[in-house]
Amino acid sequence: MLIGARDIDEMTAEQRATHDRIASGPRGGVPHPFLAMLDAPHFAEAIQSVGEAIRFHGVLDQRHREIAILAAAAAFGSGYEWTYHEAIARDLGLSDAELDAVRDGSGTGLPDVEQAIVGFVFKAVRDRQSDQDVLARLSADLGRAAATEIVTIAGYYPLLALFLSAGELDQPMPTDTP
């Protein structure tokens, strides 16, 4: 492991305090990306607060949020983020076919706005480009604040995936829905 802190007994006081603050928050634990960040506790704290805002205080409805997160995970190729959020998406009622359509980036069979979310996020992550036409449509359909959250997700989840990779905590993307 090149970065991160996984053994609580070996953490500095600052790492442990950050770990404990994250664990006591709405996540109820410390997901792997944040373990990979603990060598710089001030960054872990700041970065996790963005994720907390996305997951627990945003304006996107839960289904749209999870579709955007799954699209970012799939576009980056982060199996950990995909698997973590797939369970949440399933609890929200996403079907195997819908999950497959997000994972492959096509959005096929999803409602138009969800296809737009998937398309926007894939282009943002893979091509590092913001499709202004799709963004305008998302703003019109969901509101500017929701469109801003989708842009945030498209940047935030690849950051987490990069930390997972650097901390050797990621896993391969699943290729088939169970």
Tab-separated table of C-alpha atoms in Angstrom:
chain	number	residue	atom	x	y	z
A	1	MET	CA	0.000	0.000	0.000
A	2	LEU	CA	1.459	3.296	-1.085
A	3	ILE	CA	-0.973	5.564	0.718
A	4	GLY	CA	-3.658	5.345	3.341
A	5	ALA	CA	-4.168	4.155	6.859
A	6	ARG	CA	-6.054	0.943	7.489
A	7	ASP	CA	-4.915	-0.142	10.939
A	8	ILE	CA	-6.511	2.015	13.617
A	9	ASP	CA	-3.775	1.064	16.090
A	10	GLU	CA	-1.131	2.555	13.786
A	11	MET	CA	-2.946	5.851	13.081
A	12	THR	CA	-1.716	9.163	14.374
A	13	ALA	CA	-4.009	11.070	16.718
A	14	GLU	CA	-5.090	13.342	13.843
A	15	GLN	CA	-5.780	10.376	11.543
A	16	ARG	CA	-7.779	8.643	14.263
A	17	ALA	CA	-9.798	11.791	15.003
A	18	THR	CA	-10.669	12.185	11.306
A	19	HIS	CA	-11.470	8.475	11.033
A	20	ASP	CA	-13.777	8.700	14.037
A	21	ARG	CA	-15.544	11.854	12.752
A	22	ILE	CA	-16.255	10.155	9.422
A	23	ALA	CA	-17.388	6.953	11.147
A	24	SER	CA	-19.780	8.841	13.424
A	25	GLY	CA	-21.391	10.711	10.513
A	26	PRO	CA	-24.311	9.679	8.337
A	27	ARG	CA	-22.272	6.983	6.544
A	28	GLY	CA	-22.038	4.980	9.764
A	29	GLY	CA	-18.513	3.856	8.938
A	30	VAL	CA	-15.395	4.743	6.992
A	31	PRO	CA	-15.632	3.630	3.362
A	32	HIS	CA	-12.382	2.609	1.683
A	33	PRO	CA	-11.711	5.834	-0.251
A	34	PHE	CA	-11.419	7.740	3.012
A	35	LEU	CA	-9.004	5.208	4.457
A	36	ALA	CA	-6.801	5.886	1.438
A	37	MET	CA	-6.889	9.623	2.219
A	38	LEU	CA	-5.942	9.454	5.877
A	39	ASP	CA	-2.257	10.223	5.282
A	40	ALA	CA	-3.556	13.778	4.820
A	41	PRO	CA	-6.376	13.984	7.376
A	42	HIS	CA	-7.301	17.573	6.486
A	43	PHE	CA	-7.923	16.506	2.870
A	44	ALA	CA	-9.858	13.426	3.986
A	45	GLU	CA	-12.091	15.643	6.111
A	46	ALA	CA	-12.675	18.186	3.340
A	47	ILE	CA	-13.230	15.589	0.613
A	48	GLN	CA	-15.586	13.484	2.710
A	49	SER	CA	-17.648	16.592	3.470
A	50	VAL	CA	-18.306	17.034	-0.256
A	51	GLY	CA	-19.447	13.419	-0.457
A	52	GLU	CA	-21.656	13.887	2.569
A	53	ALA	CA	-23.266	16.908	0.892
A	54	ILE	CA	-23.853	14.882	-2.284
A	55	ARG	CA	-25.231	11.809	-0.537
A	56	PHE	CA	-27.237	13.342	2.290
A	57	HIS	CA	-27.982	17.005	1.583
A	58	GLY	CA	-28.407	17.400	-2.169
A	59	VAL	CA	-31.428	18.297	-4.254
A	60	LEU	CA	-31.216	15.372	-6.689
A	61	ASP	CA	-33.718	12.658	-5.947
A	62	GLN	CA	-32.121	9.448	-4.693
A	63	ARG	CA	-32.603	7.510	-7.913
A	64	HIS	CA	-31.025	10.205	-10.094
A	65	ARG	CA	-28.165	10.614	-7.621
A	66	GLU	CA	-27.372	6.909	-7.606
A	67	ILE	CA	-27.606	6.685	-11.399
A	68	ALA	CA	-25.100	9.538	-11.689
A	69	ILE	CA	-22.770	7.941	-9.130
A	70	LEU	CA	-22.969	4.542	-10.815
A	71	ALA	CA	-22.300	6.154	-14.198
A	72	ALA	CA	-19.184	7.842	-12.776
A	73	ALA	CA	-18.003	4.566	-11.234
A	74	ALA	CA	-18.568	2.666	-14.481
A	75	ALA	CA	-16.972	5.331	-16.675
A	76	PHE	CA	-13.883	5.369	-14.430
A	77	GLY	CA	-13.893	1.590	-13.982
A	78	SER	CA	-14.115	1.558	-10.184
A	79	GLY	CA	-15.499	-1.773	-9.055
A	80	TYR	CA	-15.536	-0.704	-5.413
A	81	GLU	CA	-17.650	2.392	-6.059
A	82	TRP	CA	-19.905	0.446	-8.429
A	83	THR	CA	-20.506	-2.369	-5.936
A	84	TYR	CA	-21.003	0.014	-2.994
A	85	HIS	CA	-23.598	2.096	-4.851
A	86	GLU	CA	-25.208	-0.794	-6.730
A	87	ALA	CA	-26.577	-2.043	-3.407
A	88	ILE	CA	-28.094	1.391	-2.716
A	89	ALA	CA	-29.545	1.539	-6.245
A	90	ARG	CA	-31.093	-1.905	-5.864
A	91	ASP	CA	-32.714	-0.784	-2.610
A	92	LEU	CA	-34.207	2.104	-4.616
A	93	GLY	CA	-35.678	-0.384	-7.072
A	94	LEU	CA	-33.283	-0.231	-10.047
A	95	SER	CA	-33.584	-3.422	-12.076
A	96	ASP	CA	-30.820	-5.562	-13.544
A	97	ALA	CA	-31.558	-4.149	-17.010
A	98	GLU	CA	-31.395	-0.568	-15.716
A	99	LEU	CA	-28.113	-1.236	-13.929
A	100	ASP	CA	-26.687	-2.809	-17.088
A	101	ALA	CA	-27.738	0.273	-19.090
A	102	VAL	CA	-25.898	2.521	-16.642
A	103	ARG	CA	-22.819	0.283	-16.506
A	104	ASP	CA	-22.434	0.137	-20.288
A	105	GLY	CA	-23.025	3.878	-20.610
A	106	SER	CA	-25.898	3.534	-23.073
A	107	GLY	CA	-28.767	4.383	-20.743
A	108	THR	CA	-30.929	2.180	-22.977
A	109	GLY	CA	-34.400	1.667	-21.548
A	110	LEU	CA	-34.052	4.387	-18.916
A	111	PRO	CA	-36.329	7.445	-18.966
A	112	ASP	CA	-34.980	10.283	-21.126
A	113	VAL	CA	-33.660	12.383	-18.236
A	114	GLU	CA	-31.812	9.381	-16.809
A	115	GLN	CA	-30.309	8.619	-20.218
A	116	ALA	CA	-29.123	12.222	-20.255
A	117	ILE	CA	-27.554	11.832	-16.799
A	118	VAL	CA	-25.702	8.693	-17.870
A	119	GLY	CA	-24.545	10.273	-21.132
A	120	PHE	CA	-23.390	13.477	-19.473
A	121	VAL	CA	-21.448	11.694	-16.731
A	122	PHE	CA	-19.783	9.216	-19.090
A	123	LYS	CA	-18.634	12.030	-21.399
A	124	ALA	CA	-17.430	14.099	-18.456
A	125	VAL	CA	-15.436	11.246	-16.931
A	126	ARG	CA	-14.097	9.577	-20.065
A	127	ASP	CA	-13.592	12.593	-22.325
A	128	ARG	CA	-13.118	15.187	-19.593
A	129	GLN	CA	-15.676	17.347	-21.394
A	130	SER	CA	-18.928	18.928	-20.306
A	131	ASP	CA	-21.589	18.482	-22.985
A	132	GLN	CA	-23.260	21.886	-22.818
A	133	ASP	CA	-26.379	20.793	-24.696
A	134	VAL	CA	-27.009	17.903	-22.319
A	135	LEU	CA	-26.198	20.090	-19.326
A	136	ALA	CA	-28.730	22.693	-20.530
A	137	ARG	CA	-31.325	19.954	-20.862
A	138	LEU	CA	-30.576	18.639	-17.368
A	139	SER	CA	-30.854	22.186	-16.007
A	140	ALA	CA	-34.217	22.631	-17.742
A	141	ASP	CA	-35.559	19.245	-16.633
A	142	LEU	CA	-34.161	19.015	-13.105
A	143	GLY	CA	-33.131	22.565	-12.203
A	144	ARG	CA	-29.777	24.264	-12.094
A	145	ALA	CA	-28.910	23.022	-8.594
A	146	ALA	CA	-29.520	19.393	-9.622
A	147	ALA	CA	-27.469	19.853	-12.802
A	148	THR	CA	-24.674	21.296	-10.664
A	149	GLU	CA	-24.825	18.222	-8.442
A	150	ILE	CA	-24.485	15.978	-11.489
A	151	VAL	CA	-21.355	17.904	-12.526
A	152	THR	CA	-20.062	17.558	-8.959
A	153	ILE	CA	-20.677	13.804	-8.989
A	154	ALA	CA	-18.887	13.486	-12.345
A	155	GLY	CA	-15.801	15.028	-10.753
A	156	TYR	CA	-16.042	13.747	-7.201
A	157	TYR	CA	-16.436	10.008	-7.744
A	158	PRO	CA	-13.433	9.718	-10.088
A	159	LEU	CA	-11.433	11.448	-7.331
A	160	LEU	CA	-12.544	8.755	-4.886
A	161	ALA	CA	-11.742	6.066	-7.452
A	162	LEU	CA	-8.257	7.496	-7.902
A	163	PHE	CA	-7.669	7.304	-4.147
A	164	LEU	CA	-8.946	3.726	-4.166
A	165	SER	CA	-6.474	2.882	-6.906
A	166	ALA	CA	-3.591	4.665	-5.182
A	167	GLY	CA	-4.387	2.900	-1.912
A	168	GLU	CA	-4.741	-0.451	-3.671
A	169	LEU	CA	-8.297	-0.700	-2.367
A	170	ASP	CA	-10.275	-0.872	-5.615
A	171	GLN	CA	-11.572	-4.008	-7.271
A	172	PRO	CA	-12.446	-4.891	-10.856
A	173	MET	CA	-15.774	-3.762	-12.260
A	174	PRO	CA	-18.351	-6.545	-12.270
A	175	THR	CA	-19.126	-7.548	-15.830
A	176	ASP	CA	-22.595	-8.971	-15.316
A	177	THR	CA	-25.484	-8.179	-13.058
A	178	PRO	CA	-26.099	-11.091	-10.649
